[in-house]
Coordinates of C-alpha atoms and ligand atoms in Angstrom, one line a residue:
X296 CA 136.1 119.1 74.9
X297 CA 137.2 118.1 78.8
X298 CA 134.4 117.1 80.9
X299 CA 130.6 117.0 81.0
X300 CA 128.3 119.7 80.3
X301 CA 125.3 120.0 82.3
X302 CA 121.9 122.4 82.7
X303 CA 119.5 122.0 85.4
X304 CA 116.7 123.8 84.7
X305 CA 113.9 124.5 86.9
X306 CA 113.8 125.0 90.7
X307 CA 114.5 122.3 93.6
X308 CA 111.9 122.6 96.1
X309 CA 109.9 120.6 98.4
X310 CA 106.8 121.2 95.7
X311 CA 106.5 119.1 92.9
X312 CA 109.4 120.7 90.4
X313 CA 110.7 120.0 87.0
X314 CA 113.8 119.7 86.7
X315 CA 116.0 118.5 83.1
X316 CA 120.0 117.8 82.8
X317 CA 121.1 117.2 79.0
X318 CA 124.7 116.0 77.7
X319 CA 125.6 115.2 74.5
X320 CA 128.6 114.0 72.7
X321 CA 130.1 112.9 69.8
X322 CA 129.1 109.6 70.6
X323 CA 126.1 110.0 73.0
X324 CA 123.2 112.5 73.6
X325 CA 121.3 112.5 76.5
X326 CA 117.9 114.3 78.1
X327 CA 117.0 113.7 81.6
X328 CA 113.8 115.4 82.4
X329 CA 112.3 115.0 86.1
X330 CA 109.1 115.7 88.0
X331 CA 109.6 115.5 91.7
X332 CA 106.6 115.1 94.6
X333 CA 107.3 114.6 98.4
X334 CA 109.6 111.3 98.3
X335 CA 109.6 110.7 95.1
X336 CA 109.9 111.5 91.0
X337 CA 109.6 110.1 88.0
X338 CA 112.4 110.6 85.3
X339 CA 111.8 110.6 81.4
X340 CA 115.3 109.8 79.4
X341 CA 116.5 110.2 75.8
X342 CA 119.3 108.5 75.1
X343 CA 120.4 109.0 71.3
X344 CA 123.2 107.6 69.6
X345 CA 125.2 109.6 67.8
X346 CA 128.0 107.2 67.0
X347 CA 128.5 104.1 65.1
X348 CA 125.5 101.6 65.1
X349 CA 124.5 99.7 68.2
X350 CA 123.1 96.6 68.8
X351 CA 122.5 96.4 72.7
X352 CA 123.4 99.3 74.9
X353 CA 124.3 100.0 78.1
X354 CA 123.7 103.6 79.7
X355 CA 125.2 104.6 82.8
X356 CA 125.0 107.7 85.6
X357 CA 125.1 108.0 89.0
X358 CA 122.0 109.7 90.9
X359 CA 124.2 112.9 93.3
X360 CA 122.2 111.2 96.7
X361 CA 122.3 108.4 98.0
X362 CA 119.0 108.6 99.3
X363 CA 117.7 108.2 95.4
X364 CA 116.4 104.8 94.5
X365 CA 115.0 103.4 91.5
X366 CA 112.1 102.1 91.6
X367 CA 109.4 101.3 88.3
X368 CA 111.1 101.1 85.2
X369 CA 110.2 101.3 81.5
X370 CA 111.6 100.1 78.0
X371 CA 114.9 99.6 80.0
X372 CA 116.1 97.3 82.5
X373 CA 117.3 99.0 85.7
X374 CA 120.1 98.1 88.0
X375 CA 121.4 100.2 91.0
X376 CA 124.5 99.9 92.9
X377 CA 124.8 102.4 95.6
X378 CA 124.4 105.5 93.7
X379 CA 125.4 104.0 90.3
X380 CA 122.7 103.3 88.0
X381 CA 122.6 101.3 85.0
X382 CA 119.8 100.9 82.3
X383 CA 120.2 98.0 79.8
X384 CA 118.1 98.1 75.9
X385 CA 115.5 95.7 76.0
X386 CA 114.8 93.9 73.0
X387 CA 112.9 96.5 71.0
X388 CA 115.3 99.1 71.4
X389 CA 118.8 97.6 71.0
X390 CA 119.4 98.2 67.9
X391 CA 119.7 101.9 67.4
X392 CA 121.5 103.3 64.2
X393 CA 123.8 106.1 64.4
X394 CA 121.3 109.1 65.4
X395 CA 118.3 107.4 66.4
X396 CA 117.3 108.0 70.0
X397 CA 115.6 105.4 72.5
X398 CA 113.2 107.0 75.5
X399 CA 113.0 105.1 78.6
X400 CA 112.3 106.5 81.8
X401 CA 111.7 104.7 85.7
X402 CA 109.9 106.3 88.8
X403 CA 112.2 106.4 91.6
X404 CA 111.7 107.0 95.3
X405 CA 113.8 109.6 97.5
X406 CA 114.9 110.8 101.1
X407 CA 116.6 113.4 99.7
X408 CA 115.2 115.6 97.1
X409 CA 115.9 115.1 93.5
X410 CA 119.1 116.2 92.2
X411 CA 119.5 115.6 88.8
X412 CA 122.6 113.7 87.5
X413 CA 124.8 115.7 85.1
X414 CA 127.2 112.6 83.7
X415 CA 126.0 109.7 81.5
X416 CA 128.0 107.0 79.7
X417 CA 126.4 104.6 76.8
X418 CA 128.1 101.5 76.3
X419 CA 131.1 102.9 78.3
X420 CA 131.3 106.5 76.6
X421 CA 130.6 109.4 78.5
X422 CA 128.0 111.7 76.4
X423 CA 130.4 115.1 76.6
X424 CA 129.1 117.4 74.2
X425 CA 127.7 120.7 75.5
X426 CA 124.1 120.8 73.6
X427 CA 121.8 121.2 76.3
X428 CA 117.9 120.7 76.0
X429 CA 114.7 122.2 78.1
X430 CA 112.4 119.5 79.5
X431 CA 111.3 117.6 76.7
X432 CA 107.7 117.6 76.8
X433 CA 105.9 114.6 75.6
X434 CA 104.5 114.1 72.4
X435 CA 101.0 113.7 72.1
X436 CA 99.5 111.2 70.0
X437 CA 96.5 112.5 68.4
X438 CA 95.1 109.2 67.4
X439 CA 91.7 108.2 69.0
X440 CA 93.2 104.6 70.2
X441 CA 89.5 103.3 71.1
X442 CA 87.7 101.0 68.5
X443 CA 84.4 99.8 68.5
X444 CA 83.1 96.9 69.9
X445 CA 79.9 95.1 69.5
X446 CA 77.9 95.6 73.1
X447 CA 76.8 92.8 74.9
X448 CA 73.3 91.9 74.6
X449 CA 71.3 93.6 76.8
X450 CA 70.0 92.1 80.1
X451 CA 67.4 93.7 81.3
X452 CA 66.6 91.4 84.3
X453 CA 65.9 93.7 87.3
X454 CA 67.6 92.4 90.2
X455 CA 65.7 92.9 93.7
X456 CA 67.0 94.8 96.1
X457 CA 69.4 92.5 98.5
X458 CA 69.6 92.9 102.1
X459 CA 73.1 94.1 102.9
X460 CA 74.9 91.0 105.0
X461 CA 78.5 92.9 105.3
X462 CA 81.4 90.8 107.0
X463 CA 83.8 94.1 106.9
X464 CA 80.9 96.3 108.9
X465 CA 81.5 100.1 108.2
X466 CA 82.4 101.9 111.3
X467 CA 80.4 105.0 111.7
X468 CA 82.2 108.5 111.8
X469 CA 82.5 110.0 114.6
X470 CA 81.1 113.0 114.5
X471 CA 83.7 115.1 117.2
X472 CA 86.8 114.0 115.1
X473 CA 85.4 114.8 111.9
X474 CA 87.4 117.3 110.5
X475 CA 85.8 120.4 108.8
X476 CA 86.9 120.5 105.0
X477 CA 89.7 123.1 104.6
X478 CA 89.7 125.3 101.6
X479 CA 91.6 123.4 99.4
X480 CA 94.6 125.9 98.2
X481 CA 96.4 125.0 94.6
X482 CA 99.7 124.9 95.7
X483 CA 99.1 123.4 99.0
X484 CA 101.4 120.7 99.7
X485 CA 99.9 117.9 102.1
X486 CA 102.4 116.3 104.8
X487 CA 103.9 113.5 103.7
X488 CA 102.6 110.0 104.9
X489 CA 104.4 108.4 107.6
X490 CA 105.2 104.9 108.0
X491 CA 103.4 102.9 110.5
X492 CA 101.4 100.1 110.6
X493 CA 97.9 99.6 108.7
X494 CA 95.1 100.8 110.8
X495 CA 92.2 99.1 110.4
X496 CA 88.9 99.5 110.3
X497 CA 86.7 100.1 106.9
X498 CA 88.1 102.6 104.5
X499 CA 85.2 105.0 105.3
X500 CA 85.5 104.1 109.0
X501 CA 89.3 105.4 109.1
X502 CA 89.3 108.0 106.3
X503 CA 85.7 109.1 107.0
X504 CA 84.5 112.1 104.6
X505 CA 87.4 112.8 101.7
X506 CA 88.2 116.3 100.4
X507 CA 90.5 117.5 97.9
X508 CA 94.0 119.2 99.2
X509 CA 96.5 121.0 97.1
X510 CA 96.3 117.8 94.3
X511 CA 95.3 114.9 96.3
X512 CA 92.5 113.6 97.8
X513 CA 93.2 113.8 101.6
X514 CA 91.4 112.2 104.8
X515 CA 89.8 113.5 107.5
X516 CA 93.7 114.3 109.3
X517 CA 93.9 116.6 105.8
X518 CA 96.1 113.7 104.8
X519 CA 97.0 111.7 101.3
X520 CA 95.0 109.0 100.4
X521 CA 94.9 106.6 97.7
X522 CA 91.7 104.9 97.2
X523 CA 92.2 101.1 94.7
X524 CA 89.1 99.7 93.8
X525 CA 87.0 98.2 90.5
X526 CA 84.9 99.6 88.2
X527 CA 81.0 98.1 87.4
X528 CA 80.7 97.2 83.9
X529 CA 77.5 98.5 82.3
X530 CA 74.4 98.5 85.0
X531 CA 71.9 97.9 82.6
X532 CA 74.1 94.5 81.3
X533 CA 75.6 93.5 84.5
X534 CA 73.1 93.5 87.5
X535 CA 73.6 89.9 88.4
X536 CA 77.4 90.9 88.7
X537 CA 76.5 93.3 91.9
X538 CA 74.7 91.2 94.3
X539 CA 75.4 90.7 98.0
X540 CA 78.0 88.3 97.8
X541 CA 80.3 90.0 95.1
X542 CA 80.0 93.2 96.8
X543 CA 81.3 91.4 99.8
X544 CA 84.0 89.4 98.0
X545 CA 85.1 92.9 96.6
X546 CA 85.3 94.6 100.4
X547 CA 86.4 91.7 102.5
X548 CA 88.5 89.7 99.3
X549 CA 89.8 92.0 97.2
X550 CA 89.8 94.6 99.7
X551 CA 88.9 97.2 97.8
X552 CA 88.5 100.7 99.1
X553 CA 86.3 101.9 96.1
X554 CA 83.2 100.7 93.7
X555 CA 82.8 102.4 90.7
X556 CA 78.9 102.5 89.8
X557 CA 79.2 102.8 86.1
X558 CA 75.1 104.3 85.0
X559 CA 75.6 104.5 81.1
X560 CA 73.2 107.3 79.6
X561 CA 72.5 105.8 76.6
X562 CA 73.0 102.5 75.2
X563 CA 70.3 101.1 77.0
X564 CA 71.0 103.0 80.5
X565 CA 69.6 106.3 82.2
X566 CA 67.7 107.7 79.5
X567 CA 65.7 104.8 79.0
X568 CA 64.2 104.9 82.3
X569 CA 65.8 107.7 84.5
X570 CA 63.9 106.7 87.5
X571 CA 64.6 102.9 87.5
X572 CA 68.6 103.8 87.2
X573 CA 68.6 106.1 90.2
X574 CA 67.1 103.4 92.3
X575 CA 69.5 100.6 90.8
X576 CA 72.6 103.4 91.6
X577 CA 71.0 104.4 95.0
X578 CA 71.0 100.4 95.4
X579 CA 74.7 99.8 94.7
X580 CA 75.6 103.2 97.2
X581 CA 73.7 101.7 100.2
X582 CA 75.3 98.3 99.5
X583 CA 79.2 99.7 98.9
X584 CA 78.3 101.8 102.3
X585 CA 77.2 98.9 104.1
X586 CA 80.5 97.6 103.4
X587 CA 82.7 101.2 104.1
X588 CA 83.5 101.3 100.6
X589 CA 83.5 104.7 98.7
X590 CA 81.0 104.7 96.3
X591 CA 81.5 106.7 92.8
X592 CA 79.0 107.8 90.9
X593 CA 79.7 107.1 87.4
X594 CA 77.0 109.5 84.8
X595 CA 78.8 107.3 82.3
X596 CA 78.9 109.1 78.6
X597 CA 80.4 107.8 76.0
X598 CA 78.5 108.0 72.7
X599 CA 77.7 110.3 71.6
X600 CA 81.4 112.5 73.0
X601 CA 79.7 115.8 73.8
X602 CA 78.8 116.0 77.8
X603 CA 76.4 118.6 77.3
X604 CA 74.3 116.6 75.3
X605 CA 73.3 115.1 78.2
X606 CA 73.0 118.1 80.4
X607 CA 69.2 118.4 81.3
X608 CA 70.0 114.8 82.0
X609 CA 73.2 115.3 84.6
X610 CA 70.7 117.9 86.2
X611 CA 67.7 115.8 86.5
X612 CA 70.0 112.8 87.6
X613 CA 72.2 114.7 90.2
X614 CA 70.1 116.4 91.6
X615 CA 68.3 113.2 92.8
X616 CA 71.4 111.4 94.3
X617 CA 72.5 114.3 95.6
X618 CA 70.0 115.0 97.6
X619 CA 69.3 111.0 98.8
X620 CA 73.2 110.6 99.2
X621 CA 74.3 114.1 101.2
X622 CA 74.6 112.6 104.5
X623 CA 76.8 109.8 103.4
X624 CA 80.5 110.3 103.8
X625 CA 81.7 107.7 101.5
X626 CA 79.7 109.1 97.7
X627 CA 82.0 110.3 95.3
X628 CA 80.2 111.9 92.2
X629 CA 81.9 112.0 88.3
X630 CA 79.9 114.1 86.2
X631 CA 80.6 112.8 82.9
X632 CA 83.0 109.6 81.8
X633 CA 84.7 110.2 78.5
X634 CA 83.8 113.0 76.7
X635 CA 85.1 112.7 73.2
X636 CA 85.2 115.0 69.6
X637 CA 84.6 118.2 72.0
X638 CA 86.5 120.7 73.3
X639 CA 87.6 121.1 76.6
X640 CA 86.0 124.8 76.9
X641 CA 82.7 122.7 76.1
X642 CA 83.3 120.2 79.2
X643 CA 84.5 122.9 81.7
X644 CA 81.0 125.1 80.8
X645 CA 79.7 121.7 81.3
X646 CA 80.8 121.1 84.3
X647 CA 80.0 124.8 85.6
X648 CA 76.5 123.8 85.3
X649 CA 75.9 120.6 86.5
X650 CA 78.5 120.9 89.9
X651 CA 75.9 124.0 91.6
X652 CA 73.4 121.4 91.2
X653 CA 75.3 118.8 93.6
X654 CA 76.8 121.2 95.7
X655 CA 72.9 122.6 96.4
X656 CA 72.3 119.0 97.7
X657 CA 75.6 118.2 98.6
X658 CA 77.9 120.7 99.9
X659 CA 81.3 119.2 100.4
X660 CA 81.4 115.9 98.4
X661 CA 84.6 115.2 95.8
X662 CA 83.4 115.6 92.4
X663 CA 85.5 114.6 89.5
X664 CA 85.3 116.0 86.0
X665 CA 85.8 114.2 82.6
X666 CA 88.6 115.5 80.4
X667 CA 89.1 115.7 76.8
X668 CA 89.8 112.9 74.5
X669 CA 88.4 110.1 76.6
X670 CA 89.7 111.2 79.6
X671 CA 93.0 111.4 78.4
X672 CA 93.6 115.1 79.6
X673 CA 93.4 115.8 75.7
X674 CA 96.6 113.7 74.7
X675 CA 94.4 111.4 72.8
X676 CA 93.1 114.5 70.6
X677 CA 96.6 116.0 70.2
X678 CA 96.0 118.3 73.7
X679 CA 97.8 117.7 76.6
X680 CA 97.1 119.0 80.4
X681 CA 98.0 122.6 79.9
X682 CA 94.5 123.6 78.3
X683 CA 92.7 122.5 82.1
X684 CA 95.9 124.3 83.9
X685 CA 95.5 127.2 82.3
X686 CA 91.2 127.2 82.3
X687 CA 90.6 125.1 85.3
X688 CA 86.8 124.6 86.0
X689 CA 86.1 126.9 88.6
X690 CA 84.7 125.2 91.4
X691 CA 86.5 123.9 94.6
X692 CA 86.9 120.5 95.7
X693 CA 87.0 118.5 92.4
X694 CA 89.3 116.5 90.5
X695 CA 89.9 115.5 87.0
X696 CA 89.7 111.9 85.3
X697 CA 92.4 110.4 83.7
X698 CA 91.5 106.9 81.8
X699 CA 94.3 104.4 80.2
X700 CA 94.3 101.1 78.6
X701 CA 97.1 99.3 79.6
X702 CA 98.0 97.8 76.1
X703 CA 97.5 100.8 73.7
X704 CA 98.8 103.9 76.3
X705 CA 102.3 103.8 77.3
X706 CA 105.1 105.9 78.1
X707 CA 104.2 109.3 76.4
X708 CA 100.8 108.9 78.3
X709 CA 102.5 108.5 81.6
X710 CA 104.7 111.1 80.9
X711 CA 102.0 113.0 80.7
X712 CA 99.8 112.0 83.8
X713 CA 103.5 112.2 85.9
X714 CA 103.7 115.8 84.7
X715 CA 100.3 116.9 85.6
X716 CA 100.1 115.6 88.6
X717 CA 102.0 117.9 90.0
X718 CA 100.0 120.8 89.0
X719 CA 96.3 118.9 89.0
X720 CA 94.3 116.8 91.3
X721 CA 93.8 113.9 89.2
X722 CA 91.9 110.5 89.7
X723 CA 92.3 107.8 87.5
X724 CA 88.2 106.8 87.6
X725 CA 88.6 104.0 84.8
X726 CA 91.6 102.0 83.4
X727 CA 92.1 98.7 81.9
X728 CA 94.8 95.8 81.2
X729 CA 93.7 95.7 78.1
X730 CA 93.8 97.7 74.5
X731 CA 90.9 100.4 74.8
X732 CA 88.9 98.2 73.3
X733 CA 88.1 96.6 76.3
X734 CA 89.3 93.5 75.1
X735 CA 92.3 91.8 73.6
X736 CA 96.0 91.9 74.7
X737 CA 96.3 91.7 78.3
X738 CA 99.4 94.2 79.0
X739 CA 100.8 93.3 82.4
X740 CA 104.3 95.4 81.9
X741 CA 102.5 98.7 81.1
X742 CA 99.7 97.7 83.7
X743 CA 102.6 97.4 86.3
X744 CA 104.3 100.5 84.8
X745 CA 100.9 102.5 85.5
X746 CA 100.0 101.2 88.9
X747 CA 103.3 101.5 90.4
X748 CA 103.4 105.1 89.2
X749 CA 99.7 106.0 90.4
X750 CA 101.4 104.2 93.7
X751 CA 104.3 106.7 94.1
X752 CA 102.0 109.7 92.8
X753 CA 99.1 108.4 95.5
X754 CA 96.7 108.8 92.5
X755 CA 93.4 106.8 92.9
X756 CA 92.1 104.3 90.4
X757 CA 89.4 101.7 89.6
X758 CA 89.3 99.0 87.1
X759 CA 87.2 98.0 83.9
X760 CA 85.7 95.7 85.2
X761 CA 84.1 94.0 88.3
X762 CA 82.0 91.6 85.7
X763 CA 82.2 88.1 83.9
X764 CA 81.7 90.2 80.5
X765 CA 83.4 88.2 77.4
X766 CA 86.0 90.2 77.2
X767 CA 89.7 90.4 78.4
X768 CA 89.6 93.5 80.9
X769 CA 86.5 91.7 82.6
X770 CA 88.2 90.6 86.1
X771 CA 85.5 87.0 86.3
X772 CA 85.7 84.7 83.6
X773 CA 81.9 84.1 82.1
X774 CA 79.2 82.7 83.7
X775 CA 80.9 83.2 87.2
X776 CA 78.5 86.4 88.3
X777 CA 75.8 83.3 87.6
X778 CA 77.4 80.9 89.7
X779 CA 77.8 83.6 92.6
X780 CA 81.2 82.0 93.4
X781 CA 83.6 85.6 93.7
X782 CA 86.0 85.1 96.4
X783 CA 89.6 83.5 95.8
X784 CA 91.3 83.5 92.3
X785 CA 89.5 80.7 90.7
X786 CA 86.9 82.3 88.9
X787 CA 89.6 85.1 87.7
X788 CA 90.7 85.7 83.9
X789 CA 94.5 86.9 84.2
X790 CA 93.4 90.6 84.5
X791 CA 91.6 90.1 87.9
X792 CA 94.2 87.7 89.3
X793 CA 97.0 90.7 88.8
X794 CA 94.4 93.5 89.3
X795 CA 93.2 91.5 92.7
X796 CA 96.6 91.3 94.2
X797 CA 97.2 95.0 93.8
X798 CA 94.2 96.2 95.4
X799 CA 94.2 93.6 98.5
X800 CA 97.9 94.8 99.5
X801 CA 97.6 96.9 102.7
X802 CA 96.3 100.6 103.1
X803 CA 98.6 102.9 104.4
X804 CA 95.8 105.4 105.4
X805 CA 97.1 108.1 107.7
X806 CA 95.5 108.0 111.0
X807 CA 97.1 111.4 112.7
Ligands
LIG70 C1 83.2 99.1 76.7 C2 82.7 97.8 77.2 C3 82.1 97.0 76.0 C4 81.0 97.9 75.4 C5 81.6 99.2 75.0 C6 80.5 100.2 74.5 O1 83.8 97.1 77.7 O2 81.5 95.8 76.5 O3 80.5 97.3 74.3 O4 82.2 99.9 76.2 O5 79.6 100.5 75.5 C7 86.1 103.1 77.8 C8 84.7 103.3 78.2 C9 84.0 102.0 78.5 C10 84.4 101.0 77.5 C11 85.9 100.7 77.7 C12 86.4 99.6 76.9 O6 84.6 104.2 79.4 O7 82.6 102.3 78.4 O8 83.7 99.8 77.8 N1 86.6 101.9 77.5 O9 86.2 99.9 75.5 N2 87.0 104.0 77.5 C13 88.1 103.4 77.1 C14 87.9 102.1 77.0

């Protein structure tokens, strides 16, 4: 057998495409699946072994343009030379016995398009067989990763409402440059970003009111943005943790373009006192707007899984900040956090009923909707994105939630998220460095992995959590929300200190 055999399947275009080469050979196999977006991809590779046993492994191909780079790896180590790439085992994949496979995968950037490459070597040996393989779609891993976790004692201390002293003043809208919201179209694709200097200005002052286009969230110029920003822990625990000076160390410090106002329903939250949470959520809006940070509205469900339990609820509740909220342009509402044990035909009808009520109030504001299995877009219940593609919620202007925990969801998760995204508007509303637990192993690899993808993909996301909660996804080490000192790295566990320097690297927000 002379030569390489290759397949591309899927179309090249300027949309986000799948593409997938495969080789195999007597002593190699390989499966190179892609998904592409404006400037860049993300590229999921088997490599199986069907010769003698290895013990460290080396595979090689050269990307067909030289405007391909790599850029994030996983469960390899990457090296390009020109167009020449190598990926080396790491030390939990070395060994591989004759036919056992390894996946690793990397998101690269590109000027170019994404042509696949059709020759691979490992260790040396080009893979020449002339088995060819469709996109391999990830596996889904239908076991519910959370485990449960002893809540923190209650705190029911109300705070009083704190006179907003911003040092990073938002800058009003201007009303003649606001842009009307176009109706967003599916398949849209948004001009790519340019690259320019930051502007500055607040957030809200240079994005001003955000609107779903094609699958991102685009400014007022109808371009991509990427909002980074933290999550609240539990209102009814944490008040103390969302006064005036930690909202300002998270706007002016941090930098953060977003604060995630997590309102549980029960455990303690809304339910016990609907009226008292809508003032302590109205609070945290006014204070994240004094600041030109986008506020989200967190109805934060959890237990028990089914949304609609909590529907008269979501109405009663929504209805309120809706109407108090509608002439804001920085409120982002998320009907329901993680629904769980239900189906995703149960959160779309869901969500069918409780988006009329905001759009009554609020015409035009993003709204994001839960998806199955934690917000896992079903993977962690055995589904996988295709049950929302093919029954979207039919409403315009909204997104869908996607949650990870650094520590227990890895690369079939991403796989995953990288494939929808192409085909869904997604926002990553919650995620931790942690295991889903919310504490434990703090998983800086996989937390890199993640952000550097959500990066490339310009996918939004806030972190669990902006609190001193004894736990390791907690950014403030206890007792520091006490001590009021939030600025600077010194009251940081190693979650905020990595989670901090992501969000406070410049904005590229498109100002044309
Ligand atoms: C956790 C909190 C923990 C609390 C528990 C139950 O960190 O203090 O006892 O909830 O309320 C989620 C949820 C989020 C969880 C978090 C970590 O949205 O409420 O917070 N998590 O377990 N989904 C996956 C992980």
């Amino acid at each position: 057998m002379a030569g390489a055999a290759a397949l591309a399947l899927g179309t090249l275009t300027t949309a986000p495409a799948v593409a997938a080469a495969s080789a195999a050979a007597p002593g190699c196999a390989v499966t190179y699946t892609t998904s592409s977006w404006p400037g860049g991809f993300s590229a999921n590779i088997t490599v199986k072994n069907l010769g003698g046993a290895v013990d460290g492994w080396k595979l090689g191909f050269s990307f067909p343009s030289s405007g391909q780079k790599v850029g994030h790896g996983w469960s390899a180590v990457y090296d390009q030379k020109g167009t020449a790439v190598t990926a080396s085992s790491v030390s939990y994949n070395k060994s591989l016995a004759s036919g056992a496979s390894a996946q690793i995968g990397f998101t690269g950037s590109t000027t170019d398009g994404n042509p696949i490459p059709t020759t691979f070597t490992l260790n040396g040996v080009t893979c020449n067989d002339t088995a060819t393989r469709p996109p391999a779609p990830p596996t889904a891993t239908p076991t519910p990763t959370r485990t449960a976790t002893a809540a923190p004692t209650p705190t029911r201390t109300a705070t009083a409402a704190p006179t907003p002293t911003a040092t990073r003043t938002a800058t009003p809208v201007p009303t003649a440059t606001r842009t009307a919201t176009p109706t967003p179209t599916r398949t849209a694709t948004p001009t790519p970003t340019p690259t320019k200097a930051p502007a500055t200005g607040t957030p809200v002052g240079i994005n001003g009111k955000l609107h779903v286009c094609g699958v991102h969230l685009c400014n007022r110029y109808n371009r991509p943005v990427q909002l980074r920003g933290m999550s609240t822990h539990g209102i009814q625990w944490f008040p103390r943790c969302y006064t005036d000076a930690s909202l300002d160390a998270l706007a002016n410090d941090w930098k953060s373009d977003l604060f995630r106002v997590s309102m549980y329903v029960q455990e303690g939250g809304y339910e016990t006192n609907p009226a008292a949470f809508t003032e302590q959520v109205n609070k945290y809006v006014d204070m994240a707007t004094a600041r030109g940070m986008y506020a989200m509205i967190d109805f934060h469900t959890l237990t028990p899984g089914d949304p609609n339990h909590n529907l008269a609820r979501a109405k009663t509740f929504f209805a309120s900040v809706a109407a108090r909220n509608a002439g804001k342009d920085n409120v982002i509402y998320e009907i329901t956090n993680e629904p769980n044990g239900v189906s995703w035909a149960s959160i779309k009808s869901y969500a069918e009923q409780v988006i009329p009520v905001i759009r009554a109030a609020d015409p035009d504001a993003v709204i994001i909707v839960g998806t199955r299995a934690w917000s896992s877009l079903g993977v962690s219940e055995g589904s996988n994105e295709t049950e929302i593609v093919d029954n979207p919620v039919n409403a315009k202007n909204i997104m869908y939630a996607f949650h990870f925990y650094a520590a227990s969801h890895k690369d079939n998760y991403r796989a995953v998220v990288s494939r929808a995204a192409a085909k869904l508007p997604l926002f990553v509303t919650e995620f931790g460095t942690v295991t889903a637990s919310g504490n434990g192993e703090v998983d800086l690899a996989s937390t890199a992995a993640w952000i550097d993808m959500l990066d490339q993909l310009k996918i939004g996301y806030a972190n669990w959590t902006y609190s001193d909660a004894p736990e390791s996804s907690a950014a403030f080490k206890p007792g520091t929300c006490s001590a009021g000192a939030f600025a600077g790295t010194g009251s940081l566990n190693p979650s905020g200190v990595y989670i901090r320097d992501r969000i406070r690297t410049a904005d590229d927000f498109p100002t044309s």
